[in-house]
Structure formats: structure tokens, C-alpha cells
Amino acid sequence: MDASAWDDRYRDRPDPWGSEPAETIRERLVDATPGRAVDLACGDGRHARWLDRAGWTVTAVDYSAVAIEQARGRDLQRQIDWQVGDVTAWSPDGPVDLVLLSFLHLPIEELQAQIARAAGWLAPGGRLLYLGHSLENFHRGVGGPPDPAILPTIADLAGAATGLRVDALEHVCRPVDGGTAVDILLDAGPWEIDPHR
């Protein structure tokens, strides 16, 4: 799907996922020490705004100009750096403490490459958090993209996290209207152990 298709979706249905963060993201990050965060494929900005309220310095990137325009309109404090950009080509101007990839769905090899690339932006002690629809959702859940080519498995995300310290890699089931959605979570960061000691 290209940016113009997402522009149309946001025009047709502003605020499609509500104003609050996904519960899994809230649970994983509620006790995290704020620092510099990047919200990739931020959509309408619900996670970026929540991170900002929690004290993070946030850069939020999406390729839908309409989504970014709507997100800016909801950013009452005007502290978030909203950017229109292709997340597969965009990079921050320095190390970050958190990279959030929430429901970013790309062909699997591109997603793996994006996760590995984003992990390279992390400062020591930094954290990468990916949450998206699992391939299991296509077979067993409800909602989400109907294209299995863009839905990762546990093995896909394990491959993307090669070289990282993996703190969590799991399926997350959540109730939705009419059934259960099956998401997939990766919570990982750089190793801080010196291999030569």
C-alpha cells in the first residue's frame, strides 16, 4: 500500500485506533526511564503522544502526510518532532534510547532489515519494541492485514533480532470485537556485556 492509500484512509476515518496506546505497549514501557524515542510508522500519533506525556523526547515518523497533519493537530504541547518520511529510508540524527515499531507491516525480509537497521540506532542500554499482527492472526485471529506475506512469525522476528539481547519474543492475544487478535511482540536491545572480559 502506498502513502496516498493511507492518506485516503486517514481522511475517511481520523483517529482510527483511538487516542490511547496499545495496552501491550503501555505495559512494556510504563516503568521505562524516559529518554530519546523514535516512533516509526507512527500513524495518527497515539503512541508518540503517550510517550511525550510520560516524559520522553519523541520523534514520530510516518509516510502519510495526512496522518502527520492530524497528529500535529492533536499535539497540544507541540513538543513532538513530527516528520513525514519513509521509515525504510529515514534515520535519526543520533543515538536513541527507544525505537518503537507499532503495527508496521512490510514484506518479511524488508521488516527484518528494518528492525536490524533500527536496532543500530540504539544507545547503550537502549530498547527496540516491535508490536504487530502475527501470521498466526491470519490463521486463528480476527482483524489485521489479510496478506500473509507481511505478517511475521516468531522465527522471522528471531532472525531480525540476531545479535541483540532479546528480553521478550512472544504472541500476545487480545480481545477485539467479535473475537481475539493474535499479535507478536519483540522487546530487545544491545548487549552490554563485553565479550572480551
Coordinates of N, CA and C in Angstrom, one line a residue:
M1 N 0.8 -1.2 0.0 CA 0.0 0.0 0.0 C 0.9 1.2 0.0
D2 N 0.6 2.2 -0.8 CA 1.4 3.4 -0.9 C 0.9 4.5 0.0
A3 N 1.6 5.6 0.1 CA 1.2 6.7 1.0 C -0.1 7.3 0.7
S4 N -0.5 7.4 -0.6 CA -1.7 8.0 -0.9 C -2.9 7.2 -0.4
A5 N -2.7 5.8 -0.4 CA -3.8 5.0 0.1 C -4.0 5.2 1.6
W6 N -2.9 5.3 2.3 CA -3.0 5.6 3.7 C -3.6 7.0 4.0
D7 N -3.2 8.0 3.1 CA -3.8 9.3 3.2 C -5.3 9.3 3.1
D8 N -5.8 8.5 2.2 CA -7.2 8.3 2.0 C -7.9 7.7 3.2
R9 N -7.2 6.7 3.8 CA -7.8 6.0 4.9 C -7.9 7.0 6.1
Y10 N -6.8 7.8 6.3 CA -6.9 8.7 7.5 C -7.9 9.8 7.2
R11 N -8.1 10.3 6.0 CA -9.1 11.3 5.7 C -10.5 10.7 5.9
D12 N -10.7 9.4 5.5 CA -12.0 8.8 5.7 C -12.3 8.5 7.2
R13 N -11.3 8.1 7.9 CA -11.5 7.8 9.3 C -10.4 8.3 10.2
P14 N -10.5 9.6 10.6 CA -9.4 10.1 11.5 C -9.5 9.3 12.9
D15 N -8.4 9.2 13.5 CA -8.3 8.6 14.8 C -8.8 7.2 14.8
P16 N -8.3 6.3 13.8 CA -8.9 5.0 13.6 C -8.7 4.0 14.8
W17 N -7.7 4.2 15.6 CA -7.4 3.3 16.7 C -7.6 3.9 18.1
G18 N -8.2 5.1 18.1 CA -8.4 5.7 19.4 C -7.2 6.5 19.8
S19 N -7.3 7.2 21.0 CA -6.3 8.1 21.4 C -5.3 7.5 22.4
E20 N -5.6 6.3 22.9 CA -4.7 5.7 23.9 C -3.8 4.6 23.3
P21 N -2.6 4.4 23.9 CA -1.7 3.5 23.3 C -2.2 2.0 23.4
A22 N -1.7 1.2 22.6 CA -2.0 -0.3 22.7 C -1.6 -0.7 24.1
E23 N -2.4 -1.5 24.7 CA -2.2 -2.0 26.1 C -0.8 -2.7 26.2
T24 N -0.4 -3.5 25.2 CA 0.8 -4.2 25.3 C 2.0 -3.2 25.4
I25 N 1.9 -2.1 24.6 CA 3.0 -1.1 24.6 C 3.0 -0.4 25.9
R26 N 1.8 -0.1 26.4 CA 1.8 0.6 27.7 C 2.4 -0.3 28.8
E27 N 2.0 -1.6 28.8 CA 2.6 -2.5 29.9 C 4.1 -2.6 29.8
R28 N 4.6 -2.7 28.6 CA 6.1 -2.9 28.4 C 6.9 -1.6 28.7
L29 N 6.3 -0.4 28.6 CA 7.0 0.8 28.7 C 6.7 1.7 29.9
V30 N 5.6 1.3 30.6 CA 5.1 2.2 31.7 C 6.2 2.5 32.7
D31 N 7.1 1.6 33.0 CA 8.1 1.8 34.0 C 9.5 2.2 33.4
A32 N 9.6 2.3 32.1 CA 10.8 2.6 31.5 C 11.3 4.1 31.8
T33 N 12.6 4.3 31.9 CA 13.1 5.6 32.2 C 13.1 6.4 30.9
P34 N 12.4 7.5 30.9 CA 12.3 8.3 29.7 C 13.7 8.8 29.1
G35 N 13.8 8.9 27.8 CA 14.9 9.3 27.1 C 14.5 9.8 25.8
R36 N 15.3 9.5 24.8 CA 15.0 9.9 23.4 C 14.4 8.8 22.7
A37 N 13.2 9.0 22.1 CA 12.4 7.9 21.5 C 12.1 8.3 20.0
V38 N 12.0 7.2 19.2 CA 11.6 7.3 17.8 C 10.4 6.4 17.7
D39 N 9.3 6.9 17.2 CA 8.1 6.1 16.9 C 8.0 6.0 15.4
L40 N 8.4 4.9 14.8 CA 8.4 4.7 13.4 C 7.0 4.2 12.9
A41 N 6.6 4.7 11.8 CA 5.2 4.4 11.3 C 4.2 4.8 12.4
C42 N 4.3 6.0 12.8 CA 3.5 6.5 14.0 C 2.0 6.6 13.7
G43 N 1.6 6.6 12.5 CA 0.2 6.8 12.2 C -0.3 8.1 12.7
D44 N -1.4 8.1 13.4 CA -2.0 9.3 14.0 C -1.4 9.8 15.3
G45 N -0.3 9.1 15.7 CA 0.5 9.6 16.8 C 0.0 9.2 18.2
R46 N -0.8 8.2 18.4 CA -1.3 7.9 19.7 C -0.2 7.4 20.6
H47 N 0.8 6.6 20.1 CA 1.9 6.2 20.9 C 2.9 7.3 21.2
A48 N 3.1 8.1 20.2 CA 4.1 9.3 20.4 C 3.5 10.2 21.4
R49 N 2.2 10.5 21.4 CA 1.7 11.4 22.4 C 1.8 10.8 23.8
W50 N 1.5 9.5 23.9 CA 1.6 8.9 25.2 C 3.1 8.9 25.8
L51 N 4.0 8.6 24.9 CA 5.4 8.7 25.3 C 5.8 10.1 25.7
D52 N 5.3 11.1 25.0 CA 5.6 12.5 25.3 C 5.0 12.9 26.7
R53 N 3.8 12.4 27.0 CA 3.2 12.7 28.3 C 4.0 12.0 29.4
A54 N 4.7 10.9 29.1 CA 5.5 10.1 30.1 C 6.9 10.7 30.2
G55 N 7.2 11.8 29.5 CA 8.5 12.4 29.7 C 9.5 12.1 28.6
W56 N 9.2 11.4 27.6 CA 10.1 11.1 26.5 C 10.3 12.3 25.6
T57 N 11.4 12.4 25.0 CA 11.6 13.3 23.9 C 11.4 12.5 22.6
V58 N 10.4 12.9 21.8 CA 9.9 12.0 20.8 C 10.0 12.6 19.4
T59 N 10.5 11.7 18.5 CA 10.4 12.0 17.1 C 9.5 10.9 16.5
A60 N 8.5 11.4 15.7 CA 7.5 10.4 15.2 C 7.5 10.6 13.7
V61 N 7.5 9.4 13.0 CA 7.7 9.4 11.5 C 6.6 8.6 10.9
D62 N 6.0 9.1 9.8 CA 5.1 8.3 9.1 C 5.1 8.8 7.6
Y63 N 4.8 7.9 6.7 CA 4.8 8.4 5.3 C 3.5 8.9 4.8
S64 N 2.5 8.9 5.7 CA 1.2 9.5 5.3 C 1.2 11.0 5.8
A65 N 1.2 11.9 4.9 CA 1.2 13.3 5.3 C -0.1 13.7 6.0
V66 N -1.2 13.0 5.6 CA -2.5 13.3 6.3 C -2.4 12.8 7.8
A67 N -1.8 11.7 8.0 CA -1.7 11.2 9.4 C -0.9 12.1 10.2
I68 N 0.3 12.6 9.7 CA 1.1 13.5 10.4 C 0.4 14.8 10.7
E69 N -0.3 15.3 9.7 CA -1.1 16.6 9.9 C -2.1 16.4 11.0
Q70 N -2.8 15.3 11.0 CA -3.8 15.0 12.1 C -3.1 14.9 13.4
A71 N -1.9 14.2 13.4 CA -1.2 14.0 14.7 C -0.7 15.4 15.2
R72 N -0.2 16.2 14.4 CA 0.2 17.5 14.8 C -0.9 18.3 15.5
G73 N -2.1 18.2 14.9 CA -3.3 18.8 15.4 C -3.7 18.4 16.8
R74 N -3.3 17.2 17.1 CA -3.7 16.6 18.5 C -2.6 16.8 19.5
D75 N -1.4 17.3 19.0 CA -0.3 17.5 19.9 C -0.4 18.9 20.5
L76 N -1.1 19.0 21.6 CA -1.4 20.3 22.3 C -0.1 20.9 22.8
Q77 N 0.8 20.1 23.3 CA 2.0 20.7 23.9 C 3.1 21.1 22.8
R78 N 2.9 20.7 21.6 CA 3.8 21.0 20.5 C 5.3 20.7 20.8
Q79 N 5.5 19.5 21.5 CA 6.8 19.1 21.8 C 7.4 18.0 21.0
I80 N 6.5 17.3 20.2 CA 6.9 16.1 19.4 C 7.4 16.6 18.1
D81 N 8.5 16.0 17.6 CA 9.0 16.3 16.3 C 8.3 15.4 15.3
W82 N 7.3 15.9 14.6 CA 6.5 15.1 13.6 C 7.2 15.2 12.3
Q83 N 7.5 14.1 11.6 CA 8.1 14.1 10.3 C 7.4 13.2 9.3
V84 N 7.2 13.7 8.1 CA 6.7 12.8 7.0 C 8.0 12.2 6.4
G85 N 8.0 10.9 6.4 CA 9.1 10.2 5.8 C 8.9 8.7 5.6
D86 N 9.6 8.1 4.7 CA 9.6 6.7 4.5 C 10.5 6.0 5.6
V87 N 9.9 5.2 6.5 CA 10.6 4.7 7.6 C 11.7 3.8 7.1
T88 N 11.6 3.2 5.9 CA 12.7 2.3 5.5 C 13.9 3.0 5.0
A89 N 13.8 4.4 4.8 CA 14.9 5.2 4.4 C 15.3 6.2 5.4
W90 N 14.5 6.5 6.4 CA 14.7 7.6 7.4 C 15.7 7.1 8.4
S91 N 16.4 8.0 9.0 CA 17.3 7.7 10.1 C 17.3 8.9 11.1
P92 N 17.5 8.6 12.4 CA 17.6 9.7 13.4 C 19.0 10.4 13.2
D93 N 19.1 11.6 13.8 CA 20.4 12.3 13.7 C 21.4 11.9 14.8
G94 N 21.1 10.9 15.6 CA 22.0 10.4 16.6 C 21.4 9.2 17.4
P95 N 22.1 8.7 18.4 CA 21.6 7.5 19.1 C 20.3 7.8 19.8
V96 N 19.4 6.8 20.0 CA 18.2 7.0 20.7 C 18.1 5.9 21.7
D97 N 17.2 6.1 22.7 CA 17.0 5.2 23.8 C 15.9 4.2 23.6
L98 N 15.0 4.5 22.6 CA 13.9 3.7 22.3 C 13.5 3.8 20.9
V99 N 13.3 2.7 20.2 CA 12.7 2.6 18.9 C 11.4 1.8 19.0
L100 N 10.3 2.4 18.7 CA 9.0 1.8 18.7 C 8.5 1.6 17.3
L101 N 8.2 0.3 17.0 CA 7.7 0.0 15.7 C 6.3 -0.7 16.0
S102 N 5.3 0.0 15.8 CA 4.0 -0.5 16.2 C 3.1 -0.7 15.0
F103 N 2.8 -2.0 14.7 CA 2.0 -2.4 13.6 C 2.5 -1.9 12.2
L104 N 3.8 -1.9 12.1 CA 4.5 -1.7 10.8 C 4.6 -3.0 10.1
H105 N 3.9 -3.1 9.0 CA 3.9 -4.4 8.3 C 4.4 -4.2 6.9
L106 N 5.5 -4.9 6.7 CA 6.3 -4.9 5.4 C 6.5 -6.3 5.0
P107 N 6.8 -6.5 3.7 CA 7.3 -7.9 3.3 C 8.4 -8.3 4.3
I108 N 8.3 -9.6 4.7 CA 9.1 -10.1 5.8 C 10.6 -9.7 5.8
E109 N 11.2 -9.9 4.6 CA 12.7 -9.6 4.5 C 12.9 -8.1 4.8
E110 N 12.0 -7.2 4.3 CA 12.1 -5.8 4.5 C 11.9 -5.5 6.0
L111 N 10.9 -6.1 6.6 CA 10.7 -5.9 8.0 C 11.9 -6.3 8.8
Q112 N 12.5 -7.5 8.5 CA 13.7 -7.9 9.3 C 14.8 -6.9 9.1
A113 N 15.0 -6.4 7.9 CA 16.1 -5.5 7.6 C 15.8 -4.2 8.4
Q114 N 14.5 -3.7 8.4 CA 14.2 -2.5 9.1 C 14.4 -2.6 10.6
I115 N 14.1 -3.8 11.2 CA 14.3 -4.0 12.6 C 15.8 -4.0 12.9
A116 N 16.6 -4.7 12.1 CA 18.0 -4.7 12.3 C 18.6 -3.3 12.2
R117 N 18.2 -2.6 11.2 CA 18.7 -1.2 11.0 C 18.3 -0.3 12.1
A118 N 17.1 -0.4 12.6 CA 16.6 0.5 13.7 C 17.4 0.1 15.0
A119 N 17.7 -1.2 15.2 CA 18.5 -1.6 16.4 C 19.8 -0.9 16.4
G120 N 20.4 -0.6 15.2 CA 21.7 0.0 15.1 C 21.7 1.5 15.6
W121 N 20.5 2.0 15.8 CA 20.4 3.4 16.2 C 20.4 3.5 17.8
L122 N 20.3 2.4 18.4 CA 20.1 2.4 19.9 C 21.4 2.8 20.6
A123 N 21.2 3.6 21.6 CA 22.3 4.0 22.5 C 22.5 2.8 23.5
P124 N 23.7 2.8 24.2 CA 23.9 1.7 25.2 C 22.7 1.7 26.2
G125 N 22.2 0.5 26.4 CA 21.0 0.4 27.3 C 19.7 0.7 26.6
G126 N 19.7 1.0 25.3 CA 18.5 1.3 24.5 C 17.6 0.1 24.3
R127 N 16.5 0.3 23.7 CA 15.5 -0.7 23.6 C 14.7 -0.6 22.3
L128 N 14.5 -1.7 21.6 CA 13.7 -1.7 20.5 C 12.4 -2.5 20.8
L129 N 11.3 -2.0 20.5 CA 10.0 -2.6 20.8 C 9.2 -2.7 19.5
Y130 N 8.9 -3.9 19.1 CA 8.1 -4.2 17.9 C 6.8 -4.8 18.3
L131 N 5.7 -4.3 17.9 CA 4.4 -5.0 18.1 C 3.6 -4.9 16.8
G132 N 3.1 -6.1 16.4 CA 2.4 -6.1 15.1 C 1.5 -7.4 15.1
H133 N 0.7 -7.5 14.0 CA -0.1 -8.7 13.8 C 0.8 -9.8 13.4
S134 N 0.5 -11.0 14.0 CA 1.3 -12.2 13.7 C 0.7 -12.9 12.6
L135 N 1.5 -13.7 11.9 CA 1.0 -14.6 10.9 C -0.1 -15.5 11.5
E136 N 0.0 -15.9 12.8 CA -1.0 -16.7 13.5 C -2.4 -16.0 13.5
N137 N -2.3 -14.6 13.4 CA -3.6 -13.9 13.4 C -4.4 -14.2 12.1
F138 N -3.6 -14.3 11.0 CA -4.2 -14.6 9.7 C -5.0 -16.0 9.8
H139 N -4.4 -17.0 10.5 CA -5.0 -18.3 10.6 C -6.0 -18.5 11.7
R140 N -5.7 -17.8 12.8 CA -6.5 -18.0 14.1 C -7.2 -16.8 14.7
G141 N -6.8 -15.6 14.3 CA -7.4 -14.4 14.9 C -8.3 -13.7 14.0
V142 N -8.6 -12.5 14.5 CA -9.5 -11.6 13.7 C -8.9 -10.3 13.5
G143 N -9.2 -9.6 12.4 CA -8.7 -8.3 12.1 C -7.3 -8.4 11.5
G144 N -6.7 -7.2 11.3 CA -5.4 -7.2 10.8 C -5.3 -7.3 9.3
P145 N -4.1 -7.1 8.7 CA -4.0 -7.2 7.3 C -4.3 -8.7 6.8
P146 N -5.0 -8.8 5.6 CA -5.3 -10.1 5.1 C -4.3 -10.7 4.2
D147 N -3.0 -10.2 4.3 CA -2.0 -10.6 3.4 C -0.9 -11.3 4.3
P148 N -0.8 -12.6 4.1 CA 0.2 -13.4 5.0 C 1.6 -13.0 4.7
A149 N 1.9 -12.4 3.5 CA 3.3 -12.1 3.1 C 3.9 -11.0 4.0
I150 N 3.0 -10.2 4.7 CA 3.5 -9.1 5.5 C 3.3 -9.4 7.0
L151 N 3.0 -10.6 7.4 CA 2.7 -11.0 8.8 C 3.8 -11.9 9.3
P152 N 4.6 -11.4 10.3 CA 5.7 -12.1 10.8 C 5.4 -13.3 11.7
T153 N 6.3 -14.2 11.8 CA 6.3 -15.3 12.7 C 7.3 -15.1 13.8
I154 N 7.2 -15.9 14.9 CA 8.3 -15.8 15.9 C 9.7 -16.0 15.3
A155 N 9.8 -17.0 14.4 CA 11.1 -17.2 13.8 C 11.6 -16.0 12.9
D156 N 10.6 -15.3 12.3 CA 11.0 -14.2 11.5 C 11.6 -13.1 12.4
L157 N 11.0 -12.8 13.5 CA 11.5 -11.8 14.4 C 12.7 -12.2 15.1
A158 N 12.8 -13.5 15.4 CA 14.1 -14.0 16.0 C 15.2 -13.8 15.0
G159 N 15.0 -14.0 13.7 CA 16.1 -13.7 12.8 C 16.4 -12.2 12.7
A160 N 15.4 -11.4 12.8 CA 15.6 -9.9 12.8 C 16.4 -9.5 14.0
A161 N 16.3 -10.2 15.1 CA 17.0 -9.8 16.4 C 18.3 -10.4 16.6
T162 N 18.9 -11.1 15.5 CA 20.2 -11.7 15.7 C 21.2 -10.7 16.1
G163 N 21.9 -11.0 17.2 CA 22.9 -10.2 17.7 C 22.4 -9.3 18.8
L164 N 21.1 -9.2 19.1 CA 20.6 -8.4 20.1 C 20.3 -9.3 21.4
R165 N 20.2 -8.6 22.5 CA 19.7 -9.3 23.7 C 18.2 -9.2 23.7
V166 N 17.6 -10.4 23.6 CA 16.1 -10.5 23.5 C 15.5 -10.7 24.9
D167 N 14.7 -9.7 25.3 CA 14.0 -9.8 26.6 C 12.6 -10.4 26.5
A168 N 12.0 -10.3 25.3 CA 10.7 -10.9 25.1 C 10.5 -11.1 23.6
L169 N 10.0 -12.3 23.2 CA 9.6 -12.6 21.9 C 8.4 -13.6 22.0
E170 N 7.2 -13.0 21.8 CA 6.0 -13.8 22.1 C 4.8 -13.4 21.4
H171 N 3.8 -14.3 21.4 CA 2.5 -13.9 20.9 C 1.7 -13.3 22.0
V172 N 0.9 -12.3 21.7 CA 0.0 -11.6 22.6 C -1.4 -11.7 22.1
C173 N -2.3 -12.3 22.8 CA -3.7 -12.4 22.4 C -4.5 -11.3 23.1
R174 N -5.3 -10.6 22.3 CA -6.1 -9.5 22.9 C -7.5 -9.6 22.3
P175 N -8.5 -9.3 23.2 CA -9.8 -9.3 22.7 C -10.1 -8.2 21.8
V176 N -10.9 -8.4 20.8 CA -11.4 -7.4 19.9 C -12.8 -7.7 19.6
D177 N -13.5 -6.8 19.0 CA -14.9 -7.0 18.7 C -15.1 -8.3 17.9
G178 N -15.8 -9.2 18.4 CA -16.1 -10.5 17.7 C -15.0 -11.5 17.8
G179 N -14.0 -11.4 18.6 CA -13.0 -12.5 18.7 C -11.7 -12.1 19.4
T180 N -10.7 -12.7 19.0 CA -9.4 -12.5 19.6 C -8.4 -12.2 18.5
A181 N -7.6 -11.2 18.6 CA -6.5 -10.9 17.7 C -5.2 -11.5 18.3
V182 N -4.3 -12.0 17.4 CA -3.0 -12.5 17.8 C -1.9 -11.6 17.3
D183 N -1.3 -10.9 18.2 CA -0.2 -10.0 17.9 C 1.1 -10.7 18.2
I184 N 2.2 -10.1 17.8 CA 3.5 -10.6 18.1 C 4.4 -9.5 18.6
L185 N 5.2 -9.8 19.6 CA 5.9 -8.8 20.3 C 7.4 -9.2 20.3
L186 N 8.3 -8.2 20.0 CA 9.7 -8.3 20.2 C 10.2 -7.2 21.0
D187 N 10.8 -7.5 22.2 CA 11.4 -6.4 23.0 C 12.9 -6.8 23.2
A188 N 13.7 -6.0 22.6 CA 15.2 -6.3 22.6 C 16.0 -5.1 22.6
G189 N 17.3 -5.3 22.9 CA 18.3 -4.2 22.9 C 19.7 -4.7 22.7
P190 N 20.6 -3.8 22.7 CA 22.0 -4.2 22.5 C 22.6 -4.9 23.8
W191 N 23.5 -5.8 23.5 CA 24.2 -6.4 24.7 C 25.1 -5.4 25.3
E192 N 25.2 -5.4 26.6 CA 26.1 -4.5 27.4 C 27.2 -5.3 28.0
I193 N 27.4 -6.6 27.7 CA 28.4 -7.4 28.3 C 29.6 -7.4 27.3
D194 N 30.8 -7.1 27.8 CA 32.0 -7.1 27.0 C 32.4 -8.5 26.7
P195 N 32.4 -9.0 25.4 CA 32.7 -10.4 25.2 C 34.2 -10.7 25.5
H196 N 35.0 -9.7 25.7 CA 36.5 -10.0 25.9 C 36.8 -10.0 27.4
R197 N 35.8 -9.9 28.3 CA 36.1 -9.9 29.7 C 35.7 -11.2 30.3

